[in-house]
Coordinates of C-alpha atoms (C1' of nucleotides) in Angstrom, one line a residue:
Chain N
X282 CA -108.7 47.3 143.2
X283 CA -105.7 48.4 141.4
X284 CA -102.2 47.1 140.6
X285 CA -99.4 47.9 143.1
X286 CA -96.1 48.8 141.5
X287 CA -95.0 45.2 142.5
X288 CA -98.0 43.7 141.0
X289 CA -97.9 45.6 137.8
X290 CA -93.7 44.1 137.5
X291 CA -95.1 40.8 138.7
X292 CA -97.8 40.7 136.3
X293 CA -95.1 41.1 133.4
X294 CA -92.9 38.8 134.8
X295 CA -95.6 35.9 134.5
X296 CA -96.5 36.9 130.7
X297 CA -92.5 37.1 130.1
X298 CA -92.4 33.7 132.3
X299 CA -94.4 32.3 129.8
X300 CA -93.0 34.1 126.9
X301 CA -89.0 32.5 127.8
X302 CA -90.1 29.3 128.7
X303 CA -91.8 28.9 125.4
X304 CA -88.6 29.6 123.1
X305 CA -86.2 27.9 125.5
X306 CA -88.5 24.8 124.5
X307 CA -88.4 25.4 121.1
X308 CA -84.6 26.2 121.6
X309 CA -84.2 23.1 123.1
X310 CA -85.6 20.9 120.8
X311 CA -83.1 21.8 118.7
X312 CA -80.7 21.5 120.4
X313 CA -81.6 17.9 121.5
X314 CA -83.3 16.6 118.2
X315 CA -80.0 14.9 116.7
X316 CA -79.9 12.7 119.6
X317 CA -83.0 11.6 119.8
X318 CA -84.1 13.7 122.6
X319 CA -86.2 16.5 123.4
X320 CA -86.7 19.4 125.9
X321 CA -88.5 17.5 128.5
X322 CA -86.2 14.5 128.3
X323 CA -83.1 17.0 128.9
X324 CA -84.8 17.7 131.6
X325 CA -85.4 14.6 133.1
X326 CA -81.8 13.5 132.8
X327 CA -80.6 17.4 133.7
X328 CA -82.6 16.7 137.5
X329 CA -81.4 13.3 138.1
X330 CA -78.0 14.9 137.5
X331 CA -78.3 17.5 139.4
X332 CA -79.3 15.5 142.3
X333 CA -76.7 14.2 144.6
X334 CA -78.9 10.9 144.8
X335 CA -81.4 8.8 142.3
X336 CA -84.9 10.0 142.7
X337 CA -88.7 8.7 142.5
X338 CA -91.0 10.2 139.8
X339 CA -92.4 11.8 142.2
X340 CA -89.6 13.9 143.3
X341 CA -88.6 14.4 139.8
X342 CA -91.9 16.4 139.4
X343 CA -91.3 18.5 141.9
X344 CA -88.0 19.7 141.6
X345 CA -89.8 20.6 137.9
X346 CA -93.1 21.9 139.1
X347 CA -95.1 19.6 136.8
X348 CA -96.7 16.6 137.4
X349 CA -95.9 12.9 138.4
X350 CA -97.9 11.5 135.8
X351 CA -96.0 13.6 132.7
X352 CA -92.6 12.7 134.7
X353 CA -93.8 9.0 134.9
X354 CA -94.3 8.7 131.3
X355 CA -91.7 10.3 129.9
X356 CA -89.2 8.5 132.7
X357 CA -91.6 5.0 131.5
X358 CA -90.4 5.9 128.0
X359 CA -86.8 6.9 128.3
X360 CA -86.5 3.5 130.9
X361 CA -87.2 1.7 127.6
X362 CA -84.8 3.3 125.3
X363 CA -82.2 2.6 127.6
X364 CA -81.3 6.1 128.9
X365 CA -82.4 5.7 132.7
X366 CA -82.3 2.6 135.2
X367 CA -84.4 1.5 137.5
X368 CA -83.3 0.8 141.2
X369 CA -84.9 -1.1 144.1
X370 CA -85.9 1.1 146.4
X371 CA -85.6 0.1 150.0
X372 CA -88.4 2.3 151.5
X373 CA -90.8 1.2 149.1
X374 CA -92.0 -1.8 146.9
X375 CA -93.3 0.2 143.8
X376 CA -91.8 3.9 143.6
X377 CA -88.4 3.0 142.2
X378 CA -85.1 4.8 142.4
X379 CA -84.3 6.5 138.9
X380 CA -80.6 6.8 137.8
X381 CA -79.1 7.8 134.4
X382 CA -78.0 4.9 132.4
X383 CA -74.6 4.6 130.8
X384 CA -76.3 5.7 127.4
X385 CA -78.2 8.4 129.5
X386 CA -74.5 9.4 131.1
X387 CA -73.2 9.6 127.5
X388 CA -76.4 11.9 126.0
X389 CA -75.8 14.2 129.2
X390 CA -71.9 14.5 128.6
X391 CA -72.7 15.3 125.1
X392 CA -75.2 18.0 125.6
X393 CA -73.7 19.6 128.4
X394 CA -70.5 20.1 126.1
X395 CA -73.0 22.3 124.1
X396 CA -75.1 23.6 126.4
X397 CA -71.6 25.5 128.6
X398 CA -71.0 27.6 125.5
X399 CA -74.3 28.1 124.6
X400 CA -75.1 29.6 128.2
X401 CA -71.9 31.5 128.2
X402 CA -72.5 33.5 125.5
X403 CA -76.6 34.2 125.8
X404 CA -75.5 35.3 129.4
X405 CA -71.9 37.2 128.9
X406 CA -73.1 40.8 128.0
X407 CA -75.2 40.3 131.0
X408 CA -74.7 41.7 134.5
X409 CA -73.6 39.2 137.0
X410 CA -75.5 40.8 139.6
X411 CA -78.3 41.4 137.9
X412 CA -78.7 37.6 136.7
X413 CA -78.4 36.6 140.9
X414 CA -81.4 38.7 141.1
X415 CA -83.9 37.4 138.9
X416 CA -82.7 33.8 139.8
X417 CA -83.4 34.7 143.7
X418 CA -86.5 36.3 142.6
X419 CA -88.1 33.5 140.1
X420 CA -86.9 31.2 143.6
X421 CA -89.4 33.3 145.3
X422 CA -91.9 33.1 143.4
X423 CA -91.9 29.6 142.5
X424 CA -92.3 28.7 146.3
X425 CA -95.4 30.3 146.2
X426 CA -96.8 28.0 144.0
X427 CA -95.0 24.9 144.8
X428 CA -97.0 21.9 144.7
Chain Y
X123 CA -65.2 24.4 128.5
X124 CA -66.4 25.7 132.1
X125 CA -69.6 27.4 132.5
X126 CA -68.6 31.3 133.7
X127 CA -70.2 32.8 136.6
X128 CA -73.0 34.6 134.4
X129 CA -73.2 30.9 132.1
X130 CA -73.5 29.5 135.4
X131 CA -76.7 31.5 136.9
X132 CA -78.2 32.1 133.3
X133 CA -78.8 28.4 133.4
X134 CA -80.2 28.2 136.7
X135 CA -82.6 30.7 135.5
X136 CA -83.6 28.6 132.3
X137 CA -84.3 25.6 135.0
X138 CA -86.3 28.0 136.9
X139 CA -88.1 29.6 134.0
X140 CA -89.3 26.2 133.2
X141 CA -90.3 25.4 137.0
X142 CA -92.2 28.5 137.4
X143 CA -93.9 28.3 134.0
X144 CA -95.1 25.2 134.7
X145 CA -96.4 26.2 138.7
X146 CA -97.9 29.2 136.6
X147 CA -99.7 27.7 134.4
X148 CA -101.4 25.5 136.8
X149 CA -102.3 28.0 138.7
X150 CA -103.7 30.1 136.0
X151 CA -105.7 26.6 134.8
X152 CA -107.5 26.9 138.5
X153 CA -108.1 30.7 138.4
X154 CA -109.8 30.5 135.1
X155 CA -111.5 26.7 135.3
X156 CA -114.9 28.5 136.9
X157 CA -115.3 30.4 133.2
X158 CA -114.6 27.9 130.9
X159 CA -111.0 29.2 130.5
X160 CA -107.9 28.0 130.6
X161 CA -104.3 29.7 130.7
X162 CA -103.4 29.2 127.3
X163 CA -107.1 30.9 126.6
X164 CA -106.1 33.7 128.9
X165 CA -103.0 34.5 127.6
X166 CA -104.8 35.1 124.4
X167 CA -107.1 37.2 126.1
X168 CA -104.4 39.3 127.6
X169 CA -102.0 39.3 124.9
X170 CA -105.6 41.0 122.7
X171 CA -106.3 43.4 125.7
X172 CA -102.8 44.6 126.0
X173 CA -102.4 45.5 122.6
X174 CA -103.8 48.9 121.5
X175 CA -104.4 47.2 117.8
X176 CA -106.4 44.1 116.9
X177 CA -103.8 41.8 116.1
X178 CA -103.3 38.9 113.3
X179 CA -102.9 35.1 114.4
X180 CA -98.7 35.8 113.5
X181 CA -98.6 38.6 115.3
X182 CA -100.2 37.1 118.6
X183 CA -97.8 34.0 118.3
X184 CA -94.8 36.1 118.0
X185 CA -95.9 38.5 121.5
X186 CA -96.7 35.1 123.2
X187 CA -93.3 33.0 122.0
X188 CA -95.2 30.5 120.6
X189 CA -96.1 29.1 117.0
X190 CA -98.6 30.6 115.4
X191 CA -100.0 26.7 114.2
X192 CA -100.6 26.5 118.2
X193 CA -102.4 30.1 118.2
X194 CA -104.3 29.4 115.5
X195 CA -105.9 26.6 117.0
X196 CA -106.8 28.6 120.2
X197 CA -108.3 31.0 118.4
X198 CA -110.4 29.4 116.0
X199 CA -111.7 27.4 119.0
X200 CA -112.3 30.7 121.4
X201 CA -113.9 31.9 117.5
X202 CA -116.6 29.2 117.7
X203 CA -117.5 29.7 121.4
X204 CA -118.0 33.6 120.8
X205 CA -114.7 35.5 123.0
X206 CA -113.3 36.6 119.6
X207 CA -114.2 38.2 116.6
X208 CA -112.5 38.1 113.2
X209 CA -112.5 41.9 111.5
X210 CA -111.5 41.8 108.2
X211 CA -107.9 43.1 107.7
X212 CA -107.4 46.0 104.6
X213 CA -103.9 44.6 104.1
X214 CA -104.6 40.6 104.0
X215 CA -107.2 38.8 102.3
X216 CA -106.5 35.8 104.3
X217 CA -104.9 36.9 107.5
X218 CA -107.9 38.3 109.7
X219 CA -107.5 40.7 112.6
X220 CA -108.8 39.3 115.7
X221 CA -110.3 41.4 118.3
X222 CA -112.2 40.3 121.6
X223 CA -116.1 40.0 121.2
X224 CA -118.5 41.4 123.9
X225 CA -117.9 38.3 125.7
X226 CA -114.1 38.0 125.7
X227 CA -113.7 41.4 127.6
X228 CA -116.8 40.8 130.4
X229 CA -114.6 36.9 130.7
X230 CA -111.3 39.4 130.6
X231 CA -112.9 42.5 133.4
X232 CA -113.9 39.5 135.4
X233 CA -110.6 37.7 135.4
X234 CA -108.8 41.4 135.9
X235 CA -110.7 41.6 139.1
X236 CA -109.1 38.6 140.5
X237 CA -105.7 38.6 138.8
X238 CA -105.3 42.2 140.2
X239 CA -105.3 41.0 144.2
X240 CA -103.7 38.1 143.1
X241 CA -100.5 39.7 141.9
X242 CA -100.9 42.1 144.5
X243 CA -100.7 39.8 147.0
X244 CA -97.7 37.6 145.7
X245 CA -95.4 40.5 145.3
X246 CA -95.8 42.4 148.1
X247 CA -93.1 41.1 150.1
X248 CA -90.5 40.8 147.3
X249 CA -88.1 44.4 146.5
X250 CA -90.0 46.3 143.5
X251 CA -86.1 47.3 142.3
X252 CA -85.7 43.3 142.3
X253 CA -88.6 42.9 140.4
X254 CA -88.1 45.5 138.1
X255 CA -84.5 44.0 137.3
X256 CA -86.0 40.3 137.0
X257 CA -88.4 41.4 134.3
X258 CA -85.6 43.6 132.4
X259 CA -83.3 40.5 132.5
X260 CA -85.9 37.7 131.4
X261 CA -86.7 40.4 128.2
X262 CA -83.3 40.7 127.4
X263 CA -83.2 36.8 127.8
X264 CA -86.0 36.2 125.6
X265 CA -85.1 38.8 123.3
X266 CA -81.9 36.1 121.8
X267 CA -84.0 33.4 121.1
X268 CA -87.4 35.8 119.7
X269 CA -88.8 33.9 116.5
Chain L
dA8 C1' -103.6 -4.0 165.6
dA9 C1' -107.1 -1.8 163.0
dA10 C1' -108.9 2.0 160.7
dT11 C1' -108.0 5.9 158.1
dA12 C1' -105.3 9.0 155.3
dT13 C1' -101.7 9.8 152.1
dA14 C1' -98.4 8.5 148.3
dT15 C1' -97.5 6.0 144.2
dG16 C1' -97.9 3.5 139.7
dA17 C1' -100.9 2.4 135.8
dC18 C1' -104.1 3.8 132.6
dA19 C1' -107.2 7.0 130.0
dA20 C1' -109.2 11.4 128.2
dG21 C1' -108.6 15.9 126.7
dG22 C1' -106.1 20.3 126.2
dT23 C1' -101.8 22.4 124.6
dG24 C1' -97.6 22.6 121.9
dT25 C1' -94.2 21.8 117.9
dT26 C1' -93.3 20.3 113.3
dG27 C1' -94.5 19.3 108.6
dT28 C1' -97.0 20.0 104.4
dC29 C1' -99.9 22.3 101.0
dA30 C1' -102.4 26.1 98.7
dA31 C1' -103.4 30.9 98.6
dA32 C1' -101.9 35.8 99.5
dT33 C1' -98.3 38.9 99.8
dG34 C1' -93.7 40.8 99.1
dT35 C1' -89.2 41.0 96.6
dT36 C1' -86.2 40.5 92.7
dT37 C1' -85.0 40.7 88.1
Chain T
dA230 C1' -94.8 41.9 84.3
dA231 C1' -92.8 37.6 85.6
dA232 C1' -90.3 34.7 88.5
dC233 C1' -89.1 33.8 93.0
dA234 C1' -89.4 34.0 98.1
dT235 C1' -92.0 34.7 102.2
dT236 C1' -96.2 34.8 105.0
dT237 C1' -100.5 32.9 106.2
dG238 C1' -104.5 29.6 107.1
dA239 C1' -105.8 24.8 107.0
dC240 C1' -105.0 20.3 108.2
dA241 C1' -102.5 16.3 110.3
dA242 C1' -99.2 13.7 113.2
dC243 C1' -97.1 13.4 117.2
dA244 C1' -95.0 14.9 121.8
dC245 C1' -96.1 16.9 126.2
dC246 C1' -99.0 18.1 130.2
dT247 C1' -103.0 18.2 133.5
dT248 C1' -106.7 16.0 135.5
dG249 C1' -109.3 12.0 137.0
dT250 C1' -109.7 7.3 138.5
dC251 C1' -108.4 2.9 140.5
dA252 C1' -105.5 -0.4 143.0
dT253 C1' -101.6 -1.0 145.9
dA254 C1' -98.0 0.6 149.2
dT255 C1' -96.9 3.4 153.0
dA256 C1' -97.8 6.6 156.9
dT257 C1' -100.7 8.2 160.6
dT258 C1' -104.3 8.0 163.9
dT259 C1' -107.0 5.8 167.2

DNA sequence: AAATATATGACAAGGTGTTGTCAAATGTTT
DNA sequence: AAACATTTGACAACACCTTGTCATATATTT
């Protein structure tokens, strides 16, 4: 079987997929490491933001695509450091609600006075249209192969 | 500072990139499980077969985004199990060219002939001019942070 | 209501990744 | 040529992630 012309872009998109993600983790770490934090932790704390409402582990993982078990750890570890609270949660005994602490509030207002600039300018000499594009498109995708 | 339209949808992307990779690379951890594989193992693979050259451990790291400490350690251990081979290289004493040994490209033919339907069949329903813009932007993307 | 299936937290093992350090090889400057 | 800087392999420490397993909580079926 051959590639289709889709499959031959698709193809590169993964390997570029891979490619990105890599250096944006690396580029976050530095960002993050005079705080204390990291990639993942961002994040962690970016989701719970990002959500309207406090979320399980669970949910947490799949709003990332990973899985529970690295989101329960790192939420376990941050819990202790003071950066995320745990809240009762009504619809069950165990799985608790996760919400930013005031110190986790404070990180997040910090970064995200770095990060606006920093995603202005890697994105300005960029088409507007053509940025909509690949987001819709990487949406696609990722549906395929949500968990 | 307020995040502009195109600051705005280049860090959606980044949160996608991440979300994807991560779905990706699960799913590339399934597909190669049967061999003895892994995704990080097949990226190797492909990153070798795509290249018309034998390539050094740097050189890999640097097409895959990654450092080449992690390559390194991939390679050595895909060394010892008989995928690659080490040719020496006329211009470095130390820095080896690796190559993929008989049983790297029958592991890589037999993982072609699945990867082939399976990016087929993904990316038929999505615009090929969307695709083709996706992967344009995410190089352009990676191409400010390359190592 | 009881039985069964699914979801979740806790824990562990192993693969993957970054960073740091050191010595050797190579490249550059003077 | 000598001094200096960069690149590379080797090794180690640690962070991160997936998978597997078990007990408990919740949801579904009968």
């Amino acid at each position: 079987m051959k590639l289709t012309r889709q499959g031959h872009a698709f193809t590169e998109i993964v390997l570029e997929t891979f490619k990105f993600s890599g250096l944006l983790t690396t580029e976050g770490d530095r960002i993050t490491q005079i705080y204390g934090l990291s990639s993942a932790r961002w994040k962690i704390i970016g989701a719970l933001e990002r959500s309207d409402t406090a979320l399980t582990v669970p949910q947490i993982a799949r709003v990332m695509g990973q899985s529970r078990q690295a989101v329960q750890r790192l939420v376990d570890s941050m819990h202790k450091e003071g950066l995320l609270v745990f809240i009762d949660n009504p619809k069950h005994k165990r799985a608790k609600l996760i919400s930013l602490a005031i110190d986790g509030k404070k990180v997040y207002t910090t970064l995200q006075q770095q990060q606006v600039p920093w995603a202005n300018k890697h994105s300005s000499e960029i088409d507007e249209k053509e940025l909509e594009i690949t987001l819709a498109t990487l949406k696609k995708l990722s549906e395929k192969f949500a968990l």
